[in-house]
XYZ file of C-alpha atoms in Angstrom:
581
model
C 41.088 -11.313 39.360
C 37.279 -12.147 39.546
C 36.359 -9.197 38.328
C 38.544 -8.952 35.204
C 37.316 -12.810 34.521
C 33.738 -11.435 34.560
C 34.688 -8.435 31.883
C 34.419 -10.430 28.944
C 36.489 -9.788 25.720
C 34.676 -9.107 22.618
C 35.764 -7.907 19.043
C 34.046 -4.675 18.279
C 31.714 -6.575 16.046
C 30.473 -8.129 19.039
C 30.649 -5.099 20.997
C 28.075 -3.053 18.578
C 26.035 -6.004 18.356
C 25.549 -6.139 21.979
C 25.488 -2.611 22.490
C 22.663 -2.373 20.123
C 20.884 -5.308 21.821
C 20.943 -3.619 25.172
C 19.342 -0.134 24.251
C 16.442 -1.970 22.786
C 17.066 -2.053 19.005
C 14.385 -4.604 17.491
C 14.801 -3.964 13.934
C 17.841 -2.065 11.790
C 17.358 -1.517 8.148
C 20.494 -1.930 6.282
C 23.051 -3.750 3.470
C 26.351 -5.024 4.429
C 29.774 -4.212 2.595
C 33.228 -4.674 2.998
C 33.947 -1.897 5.294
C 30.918 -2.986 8.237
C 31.191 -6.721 7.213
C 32.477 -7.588 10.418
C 29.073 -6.572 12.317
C 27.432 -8.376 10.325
C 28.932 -12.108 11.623
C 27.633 -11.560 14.906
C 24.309 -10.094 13.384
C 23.683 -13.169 12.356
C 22.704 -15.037 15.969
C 21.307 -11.682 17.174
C 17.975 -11.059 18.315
C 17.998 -8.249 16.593
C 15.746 -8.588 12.950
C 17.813 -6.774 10.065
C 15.553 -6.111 7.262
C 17.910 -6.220 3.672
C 16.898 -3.277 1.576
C 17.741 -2.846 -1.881
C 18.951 0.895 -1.174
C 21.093 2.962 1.449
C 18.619 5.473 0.849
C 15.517 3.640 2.023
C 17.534 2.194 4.823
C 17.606 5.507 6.051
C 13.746 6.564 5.190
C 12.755 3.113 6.622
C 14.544 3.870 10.229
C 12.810 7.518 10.255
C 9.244 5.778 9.226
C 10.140 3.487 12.294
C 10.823 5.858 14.141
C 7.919 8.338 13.677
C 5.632 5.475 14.480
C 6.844 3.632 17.536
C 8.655 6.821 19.440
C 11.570 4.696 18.927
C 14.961 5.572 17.987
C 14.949 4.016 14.077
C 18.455 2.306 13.327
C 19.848 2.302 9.569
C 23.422 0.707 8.879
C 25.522 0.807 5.651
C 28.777 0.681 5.001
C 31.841 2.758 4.123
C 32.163 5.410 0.884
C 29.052 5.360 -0.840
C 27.276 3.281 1.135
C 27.436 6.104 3.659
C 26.693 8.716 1.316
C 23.389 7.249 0.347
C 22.607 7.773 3.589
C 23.168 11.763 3.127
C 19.452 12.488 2.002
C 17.683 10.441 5.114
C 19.643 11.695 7.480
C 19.642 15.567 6.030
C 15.862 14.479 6.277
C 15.312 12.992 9.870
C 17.666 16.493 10.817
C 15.109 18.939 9.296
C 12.053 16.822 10.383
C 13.729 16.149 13.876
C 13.573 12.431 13.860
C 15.517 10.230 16.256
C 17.539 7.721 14.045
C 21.023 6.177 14.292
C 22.655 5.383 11.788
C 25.891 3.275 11.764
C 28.366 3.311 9.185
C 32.153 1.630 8.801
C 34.909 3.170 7.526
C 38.261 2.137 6.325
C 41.070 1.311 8.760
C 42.340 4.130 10.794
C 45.831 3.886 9.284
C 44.044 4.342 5.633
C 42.133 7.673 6.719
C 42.903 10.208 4.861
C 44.963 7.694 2.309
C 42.122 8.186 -0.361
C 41.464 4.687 0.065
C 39.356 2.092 -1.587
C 35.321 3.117 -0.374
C 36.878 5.723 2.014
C 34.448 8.738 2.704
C 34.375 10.975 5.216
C 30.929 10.360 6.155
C 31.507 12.457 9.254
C 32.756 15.720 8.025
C 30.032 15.429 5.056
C 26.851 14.958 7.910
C 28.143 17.265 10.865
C 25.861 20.415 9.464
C 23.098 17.483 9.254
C 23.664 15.392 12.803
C 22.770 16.427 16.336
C 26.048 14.662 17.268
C 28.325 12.599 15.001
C 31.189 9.832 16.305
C 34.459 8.583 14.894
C 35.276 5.200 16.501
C 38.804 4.135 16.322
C 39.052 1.659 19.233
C 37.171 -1.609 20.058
C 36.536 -0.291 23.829
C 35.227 2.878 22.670
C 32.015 1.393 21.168
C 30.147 0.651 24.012
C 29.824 4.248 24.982
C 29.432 5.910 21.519
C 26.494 3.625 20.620
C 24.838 4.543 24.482
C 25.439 7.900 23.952
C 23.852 8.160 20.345
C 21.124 6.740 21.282
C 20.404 9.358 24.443
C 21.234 12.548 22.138
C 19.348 11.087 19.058
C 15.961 10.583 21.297
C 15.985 13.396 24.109
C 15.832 17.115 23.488
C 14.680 18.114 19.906
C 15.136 14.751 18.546
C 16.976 14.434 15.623
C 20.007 12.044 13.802
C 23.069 10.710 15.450
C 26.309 9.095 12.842
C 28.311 6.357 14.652
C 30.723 5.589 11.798
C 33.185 2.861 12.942
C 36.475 1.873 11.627
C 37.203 -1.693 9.991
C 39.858 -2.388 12.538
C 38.148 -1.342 15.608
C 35.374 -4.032 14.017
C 37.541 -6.248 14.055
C 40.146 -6.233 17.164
C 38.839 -6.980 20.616
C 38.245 -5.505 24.042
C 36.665 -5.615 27.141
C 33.133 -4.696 26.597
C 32.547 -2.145 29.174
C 29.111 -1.014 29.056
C 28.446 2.266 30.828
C 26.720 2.855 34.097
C 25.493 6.376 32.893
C 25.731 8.421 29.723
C 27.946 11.390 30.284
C 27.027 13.872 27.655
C 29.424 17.160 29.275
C 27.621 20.328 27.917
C 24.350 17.958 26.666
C 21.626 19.842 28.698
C 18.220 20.298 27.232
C 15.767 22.262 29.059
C 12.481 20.436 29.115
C 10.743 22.277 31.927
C 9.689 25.654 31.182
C 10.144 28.397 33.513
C 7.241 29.224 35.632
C 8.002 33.460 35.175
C 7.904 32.712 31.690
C 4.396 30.948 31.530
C 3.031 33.428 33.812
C 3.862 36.247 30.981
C 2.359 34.004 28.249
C -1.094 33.810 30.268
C -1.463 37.418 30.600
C -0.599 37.551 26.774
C -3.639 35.508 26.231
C -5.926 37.238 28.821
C -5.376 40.232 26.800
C -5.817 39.167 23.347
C -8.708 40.063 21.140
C -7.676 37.405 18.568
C -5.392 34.808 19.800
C -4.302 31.391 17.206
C -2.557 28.576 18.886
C -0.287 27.886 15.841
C 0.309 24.257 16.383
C 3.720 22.271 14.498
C 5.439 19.413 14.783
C 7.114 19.417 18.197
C 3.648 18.915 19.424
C 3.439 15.576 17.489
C 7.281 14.389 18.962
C 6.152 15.569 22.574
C 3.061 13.441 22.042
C 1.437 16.748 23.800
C -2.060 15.150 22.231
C -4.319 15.074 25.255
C -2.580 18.750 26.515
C -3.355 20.271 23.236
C -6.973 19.222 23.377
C -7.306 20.396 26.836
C -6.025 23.880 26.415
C -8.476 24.330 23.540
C -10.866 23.272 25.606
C -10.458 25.475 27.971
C -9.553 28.205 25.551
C -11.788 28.264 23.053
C -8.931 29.678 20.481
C -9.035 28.832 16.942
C -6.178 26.181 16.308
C -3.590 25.817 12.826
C -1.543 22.688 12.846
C 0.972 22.796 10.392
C 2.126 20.060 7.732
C 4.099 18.271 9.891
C 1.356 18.824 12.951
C -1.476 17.375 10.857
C -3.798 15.097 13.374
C -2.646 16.820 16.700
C -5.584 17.967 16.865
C -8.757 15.925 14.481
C -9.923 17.846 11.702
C -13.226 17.656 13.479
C -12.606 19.939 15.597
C -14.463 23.124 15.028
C -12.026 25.097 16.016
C -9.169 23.151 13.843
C -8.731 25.699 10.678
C -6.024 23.343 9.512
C -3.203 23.658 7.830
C -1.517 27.128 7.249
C 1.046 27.871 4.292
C 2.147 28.524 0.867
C -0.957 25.590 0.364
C -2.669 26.303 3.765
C -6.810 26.879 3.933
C -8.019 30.660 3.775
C -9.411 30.220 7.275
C -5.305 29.022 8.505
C -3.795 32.009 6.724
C -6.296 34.522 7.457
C -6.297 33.290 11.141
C -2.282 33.890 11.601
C -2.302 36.932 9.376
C -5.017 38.685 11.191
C -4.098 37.621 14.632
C -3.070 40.192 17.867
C -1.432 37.052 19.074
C 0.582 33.912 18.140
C 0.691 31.027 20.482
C 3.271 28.900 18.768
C 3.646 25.642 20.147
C 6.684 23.239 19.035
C 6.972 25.309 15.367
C 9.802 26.820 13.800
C 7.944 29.668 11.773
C 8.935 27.787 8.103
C 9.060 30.244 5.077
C 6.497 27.693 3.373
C 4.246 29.044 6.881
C 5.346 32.358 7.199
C 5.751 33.285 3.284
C 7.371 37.314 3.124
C 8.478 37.135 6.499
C 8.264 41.169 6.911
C 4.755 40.935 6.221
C 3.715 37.788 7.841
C 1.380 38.276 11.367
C 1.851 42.159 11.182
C -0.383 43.074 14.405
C 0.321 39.762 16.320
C 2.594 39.519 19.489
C 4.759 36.138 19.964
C 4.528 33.256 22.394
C 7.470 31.016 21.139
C 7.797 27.752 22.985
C 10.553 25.171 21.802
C 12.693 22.460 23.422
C 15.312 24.241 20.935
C 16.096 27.278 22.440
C 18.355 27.577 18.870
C 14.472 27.851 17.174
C 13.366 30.782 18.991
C 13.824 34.259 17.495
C 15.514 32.898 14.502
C 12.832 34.084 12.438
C 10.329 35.846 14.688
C 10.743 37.377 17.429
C 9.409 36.517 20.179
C 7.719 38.384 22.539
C 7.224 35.849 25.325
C 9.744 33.087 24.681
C 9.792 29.611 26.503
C 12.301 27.307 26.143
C 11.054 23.140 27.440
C 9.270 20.059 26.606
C 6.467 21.716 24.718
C 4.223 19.196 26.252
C 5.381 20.180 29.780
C 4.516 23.821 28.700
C 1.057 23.513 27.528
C 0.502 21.516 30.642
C 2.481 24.595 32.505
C -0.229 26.912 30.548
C -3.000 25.500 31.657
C -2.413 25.724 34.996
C -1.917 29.285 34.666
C -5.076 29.578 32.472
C -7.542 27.614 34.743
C -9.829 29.092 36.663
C -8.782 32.772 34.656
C -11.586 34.897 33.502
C -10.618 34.777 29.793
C -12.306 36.988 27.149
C -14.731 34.929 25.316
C -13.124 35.711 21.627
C -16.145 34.944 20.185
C -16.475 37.574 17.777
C -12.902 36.295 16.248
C -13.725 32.539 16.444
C -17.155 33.379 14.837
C -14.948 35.112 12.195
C -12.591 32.337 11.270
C -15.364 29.363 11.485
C -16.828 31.604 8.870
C -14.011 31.674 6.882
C -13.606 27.729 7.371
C -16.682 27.100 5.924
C -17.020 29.737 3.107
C -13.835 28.954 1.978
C -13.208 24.928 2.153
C -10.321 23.115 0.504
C -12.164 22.588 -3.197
C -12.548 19.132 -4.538
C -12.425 19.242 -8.129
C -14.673 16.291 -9.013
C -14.473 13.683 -11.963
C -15.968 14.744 -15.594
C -16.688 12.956 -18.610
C -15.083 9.789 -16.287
C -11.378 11.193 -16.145
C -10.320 10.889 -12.754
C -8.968 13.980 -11.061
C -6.370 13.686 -8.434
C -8.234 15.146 -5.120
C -11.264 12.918 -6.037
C -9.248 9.708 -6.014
C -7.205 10.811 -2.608
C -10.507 11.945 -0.764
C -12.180 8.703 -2.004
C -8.990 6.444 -0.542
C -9.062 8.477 2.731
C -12.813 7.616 3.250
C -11.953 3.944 2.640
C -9.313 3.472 4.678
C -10.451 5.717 7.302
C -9.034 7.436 10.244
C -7.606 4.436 11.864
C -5.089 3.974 8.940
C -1.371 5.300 8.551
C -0.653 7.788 5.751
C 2.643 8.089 3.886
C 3.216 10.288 1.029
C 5.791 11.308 -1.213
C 6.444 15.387 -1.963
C 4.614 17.351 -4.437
C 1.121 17.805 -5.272
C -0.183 14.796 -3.894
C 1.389 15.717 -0.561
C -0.818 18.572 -0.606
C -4.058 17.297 -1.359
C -3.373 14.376 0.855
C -2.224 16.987 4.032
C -5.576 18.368 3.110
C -7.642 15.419 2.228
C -7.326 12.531 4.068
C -8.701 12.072 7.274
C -6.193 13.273 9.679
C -8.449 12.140 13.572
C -5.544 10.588 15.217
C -1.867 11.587 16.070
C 1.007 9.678 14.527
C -0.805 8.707 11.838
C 1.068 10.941 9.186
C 4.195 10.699 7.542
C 5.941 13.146 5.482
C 8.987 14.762 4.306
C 8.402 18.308 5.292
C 11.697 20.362 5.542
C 13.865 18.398 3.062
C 10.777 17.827 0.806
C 12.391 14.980 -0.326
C 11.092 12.781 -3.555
C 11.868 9.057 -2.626
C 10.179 9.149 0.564
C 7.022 7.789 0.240
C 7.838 3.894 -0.468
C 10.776 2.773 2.523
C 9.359 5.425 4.942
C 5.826 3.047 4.198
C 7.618 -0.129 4.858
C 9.459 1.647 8.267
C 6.443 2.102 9.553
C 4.959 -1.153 8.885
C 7.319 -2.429 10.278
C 7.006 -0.967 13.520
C 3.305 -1.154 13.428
C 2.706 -4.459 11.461
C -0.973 -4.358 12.637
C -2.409 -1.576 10.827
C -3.409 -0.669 7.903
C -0.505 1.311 6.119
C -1.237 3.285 3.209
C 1.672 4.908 0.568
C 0.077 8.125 -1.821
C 3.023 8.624 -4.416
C 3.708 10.593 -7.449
C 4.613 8.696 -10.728
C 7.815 10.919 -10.220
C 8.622 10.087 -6.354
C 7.499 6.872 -7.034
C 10.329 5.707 -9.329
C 12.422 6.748 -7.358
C 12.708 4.300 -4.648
C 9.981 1.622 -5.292
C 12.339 -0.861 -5.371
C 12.315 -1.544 -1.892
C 8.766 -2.900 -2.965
C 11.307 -5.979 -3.248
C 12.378 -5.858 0.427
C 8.533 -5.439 0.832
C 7.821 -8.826 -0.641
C 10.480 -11.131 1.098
C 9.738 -9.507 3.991
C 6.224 -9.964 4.741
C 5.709 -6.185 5.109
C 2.599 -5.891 2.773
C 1.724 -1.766 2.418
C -0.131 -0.287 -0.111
C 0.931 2.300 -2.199
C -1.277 4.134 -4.528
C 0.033 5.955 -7.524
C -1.041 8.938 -8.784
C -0.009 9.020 -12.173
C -0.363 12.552 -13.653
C 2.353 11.944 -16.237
C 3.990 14.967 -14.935
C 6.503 16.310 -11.893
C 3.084 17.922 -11.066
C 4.009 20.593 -8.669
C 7.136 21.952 -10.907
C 4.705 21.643 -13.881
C 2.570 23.954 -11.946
C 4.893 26.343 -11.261
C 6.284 26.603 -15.095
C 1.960 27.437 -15.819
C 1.806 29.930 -13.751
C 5.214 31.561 -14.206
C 7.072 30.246 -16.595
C 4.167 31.011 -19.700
C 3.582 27.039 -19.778
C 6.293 26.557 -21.297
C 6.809 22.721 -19.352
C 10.653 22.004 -19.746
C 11.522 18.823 -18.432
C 8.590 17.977 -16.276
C 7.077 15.473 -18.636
C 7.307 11.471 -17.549
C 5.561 10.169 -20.461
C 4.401 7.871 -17.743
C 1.338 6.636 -19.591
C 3.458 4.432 -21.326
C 6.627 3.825 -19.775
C 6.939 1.945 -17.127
C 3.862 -0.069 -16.872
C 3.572 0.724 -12.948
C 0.983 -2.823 -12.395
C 3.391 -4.950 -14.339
C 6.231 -3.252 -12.625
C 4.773 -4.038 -8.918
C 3.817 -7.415 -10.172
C 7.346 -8.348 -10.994
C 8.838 -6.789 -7.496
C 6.214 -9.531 -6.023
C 3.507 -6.957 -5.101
C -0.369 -6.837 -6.413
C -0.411 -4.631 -9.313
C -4.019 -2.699 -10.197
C -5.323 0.366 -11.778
C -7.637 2.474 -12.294
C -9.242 4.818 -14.533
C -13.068 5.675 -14.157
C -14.554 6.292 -11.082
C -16.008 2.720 -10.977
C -12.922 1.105 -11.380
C -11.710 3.687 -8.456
C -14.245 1.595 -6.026
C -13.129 -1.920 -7.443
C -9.497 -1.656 -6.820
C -9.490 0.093 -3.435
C -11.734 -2.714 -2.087
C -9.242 -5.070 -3.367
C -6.185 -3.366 -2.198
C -8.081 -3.088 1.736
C -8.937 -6.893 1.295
C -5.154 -8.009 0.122
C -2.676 -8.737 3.423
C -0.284 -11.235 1.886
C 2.012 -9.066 -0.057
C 2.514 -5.485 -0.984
C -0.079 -3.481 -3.431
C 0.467 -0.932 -5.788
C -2.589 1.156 -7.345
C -1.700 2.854 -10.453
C -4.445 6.296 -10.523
C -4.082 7.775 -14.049
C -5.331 11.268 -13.872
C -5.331 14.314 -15.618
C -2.202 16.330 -15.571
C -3.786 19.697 -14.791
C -4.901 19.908 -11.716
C -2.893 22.196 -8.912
C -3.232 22.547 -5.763
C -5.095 25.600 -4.014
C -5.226 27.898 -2.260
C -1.802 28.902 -2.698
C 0.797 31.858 -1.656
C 3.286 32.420 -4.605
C 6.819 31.743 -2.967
C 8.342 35.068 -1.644
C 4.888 37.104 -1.493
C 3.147 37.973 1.513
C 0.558 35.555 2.509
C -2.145 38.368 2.009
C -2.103 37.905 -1.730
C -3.161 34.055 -0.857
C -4.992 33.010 -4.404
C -8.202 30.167 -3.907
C -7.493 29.683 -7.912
C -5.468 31.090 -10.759
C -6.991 34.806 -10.783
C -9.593 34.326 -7.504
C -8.526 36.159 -4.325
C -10.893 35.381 -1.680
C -13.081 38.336 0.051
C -11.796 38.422 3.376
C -10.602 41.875 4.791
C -13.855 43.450 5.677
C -15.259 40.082 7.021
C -11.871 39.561 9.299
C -11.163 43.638 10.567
């Protein structure tokens, strides 16, 4: 009798609430509705801060910012029909981009499933191709153990997004709350430690390779294999690529850092993986944007593959060596192998591709008759805010020059959408991961496109005391499909034009969502406002860059051609066979 007096009896509301409370939520991004109203009552006296966005979208973007920031599971909540499905594109998102966010979503009474009833969605079937794990909960005493076990699979193994969609009814009935002594996940294994055999083969690999690249990605950056990384290129000396979403694994400084390979990679990247006998890939998928014509990509390199996902390995390379673990438990597993080992020096090859960094650096086209050009103005922000500062961007262009640009010293210091490439980013991801790291210095770079797209959550900026800084860069144009249609569509620029130097008036427009509005024009008035944007702490700042609408971004690998025919501008090749066999 005691103990049933000491189970106490909560409504599912309650139950979530709780639940939430004790795996360690701290903030949830989200906007109530009919269908998850019920959560919201006991919301109210939680200790858990819920941060009112003006969009299910950037709910979702928000929670992944959070997320990438902290190491934290980031928690987005909405409610039933399309409340849920405007969670579709953040969660597709945090799946390609394996980011641990949960995201809770009510759903019509279980006797109205399947009724076609008012805001009913099935939010389940639509995300199961885009979840790690997805729950339907019916029952008030189920919740408990759903929201404990979304939580585990959304944060261990390849990280990634978890649904808990929860019926109105089982919000609103009660239960015991039983909260779980373990989570039992039957069949939820992931492998983090590698197997020793398998190391063992990957260290002879690189004792025998005349021109080795430890092709870094973003498993690296989710492992937080920092200090690993650094040592094994210490101890290596091998050149090092870190991909888009691997950008400050390793800083920029580094000599041996070639940066970033790719359809928009550096020379010295491409040339490094093409040219290789041997691929140490480390927490990477082997991305078409990396790989381009996958037949011809790394023709004379063997494969070390190591992944926490042993569904990653092979699926586009095969590997020679493969290694399924924590990727940070495997370079640590490497260099024990490699210590003390009588490795060849490879200093004909690193001599080679230090060459090729330097001959062939990421071009800066520079400001003429005072019209600002895009790279100037991102280069210039970079070297204001410094290394110590978080970077969000938007996709397109500007993601480019900004992967390539700004200074990327530090891990966990850059946010992107790389896999979904999705427009609408930039602005809630911003505010996510202010949120989580309210003391520093959080800068947005944004399209004119991307940016009107979500800025409205500039709003939820403003009553929120979450003051980022976003910065514009108005080209008037979807740049990167405008560059596509010049080089092969004849110029002929359907639909790509934003007339944006009229409409909207992006300072006015900040200034009436409660942010600082400024822009700039000339190079002067570059200095001027990026002083005042570092100086202003008190609310949100937008920058409005007008610049001209033809720049693109270089070097780049035409999509489906081999990353051999790599072009440093419109009809410029660089020289690099005879320098690199």
């Amino acid at each position: 009798m005691a103990d049933a007096e000491a189970t106490p009896v909560l409504t599912g509301a309650q139950a979530l609430i709780e639940s939430l409370e004790r795996v360690g939520v701290e903030v949830i991004f989200g906007i109530p509705g009919g269908a998850i109203l019920p959560a919201y009552d006991p919301l109210y006296d939680s200790s858990i801060r819920h941060i009112l966005v003006r969009h299910e979208q950037g709910a979702g973007h928000a929670a992944e910012g959070y997320a990438m920031v902290t190491g934290k599971v980031g928690v987005c909540i909405a409610t039933s029909g399309p409340g849920a499905t405007n969670l579709v594109t953040p969660i597709a998102d945090a799946y390609m981009d394996s980011v641990p966010i949960v995201a809770i979503t009510g759903q019509v009474s279980s006797a109205a499933i399947g009724t076609d009833a008012f805001q009913e969605a099935d939010i389940r079937g639509i995300t199961i191709p885009i979840t790690k794990h997805s729950f339907l909960v019916t029952k008030p005493e189920d919740i408990p153990a759903a929201i404990a076990a979304a939580f585990e699979v959304a944060i261990t193994g390849r990280p990634g997004p978890v649904l808990v969609d929860i019926t109105k009814d089982a919000l609103a009935t009660s239960a015991p709350f039983v909260w779980p002594p373990e989570v039992s996940l039957p069949g939820y294994r992931p492998t983090t430690t590698p197997h020793v055999k398998q190391l063992r083969e990957a260290a002879k690999l690189i004792e025998k390779a005349h021109r080795p690249v430890l092709y870094i990605g973003g498993g690296v950056v989710k492992a937080k294999a920092f200090e690993e990384l650094a040592e094994l290129v210490r101890i290596t000396n091998i050149p090092v690529v870190t991909t888009l979403m691997a950008r400050g694994a390793l800083p920029d400084s580094h000599e041996l850092n070639l940066g970033m390979p790719g359809m928009h990679g550096t020379v010295a990247a491409v040339g490094a993986l093409q040219k290789s006998d041997l691929l140490i890939a480390l927490g990477t998928r082997f991305d078409d944007r990396v790989t381009g014509k996958l037949s011809s990509f790394a023709p004379d390199a063997l494969v070390i593959h190591a992944d926490i996902d042993p569904a990653e390995i092979s699926k586009n390379r095969v590997a020679d060596v493969p290694i399924v673990g924590d990727v940070r438990e495997v370079i640590a597993g490497l260099i024990t192998e490699l210590r003390g080992v009588d490795l060849p020096s490879y200093q004909q090859w690193r001599t080679l591709m230090i060459g090729l960094k330097k001959k062939y650096p990421v071009e800066v086209e520079q400001t003429s008759e005072g019209q600002l050009t895009p790279q100037y103005v991102i280069q210039r922000l970079g070297q204001v805010a410094g290394p110590d500062a978080i970077y969000v961007t938007g996709v397109g262009q500007h993601q480019m020059w900004s992967a390539h640009l700004l200074p990327h010293e530090r891990p966990g210091a850059w946010l992107n959408s790389g896999g979904a490439g999705t427009m609408g980013y930039c602005v809630p991801a911003a505010m996510g991961a202010k949120t989580g790291r309210p003391n520093d210095v959080v800068w947005g770079i944004d399209g004119d496109g991307c940016f009107q797209m979500t800025n409205q959550e500039l709003v939820t900026c403003a009553l929120n005391d979450i003051p980022i800084k976003i910065a514009v860069i108005n080209n008037q144009s979807l740049g990167m499909v405008r560059q596509w249609q010049t080089l092969f569509y004849d110029k002929r620029y359907s639909s790509t034009n934003l007339d944006t130097h009229r409409i909207p008036d992006f300072p006015a427009l900040a200034e009436a969502m409660g942010a600082l509005g400024l822009r700039a024009e000339t190079p002067e008035e570059v200095e001027e406002v990026l002083a005042l944007a570092m100086a202003t702490n008190d609310r949100p700042v937008v920058v409005e860059f007008v610049v001209h609408k033809d720049a693109m971004v270089w070097p780049m690998v035409a999509a489906g051609t081999s990353n051999d025919d790599i072009k440093i501008a419109r009809d410029l090749a660089p020289v690099w066979e005879e320098e690199v066999l």
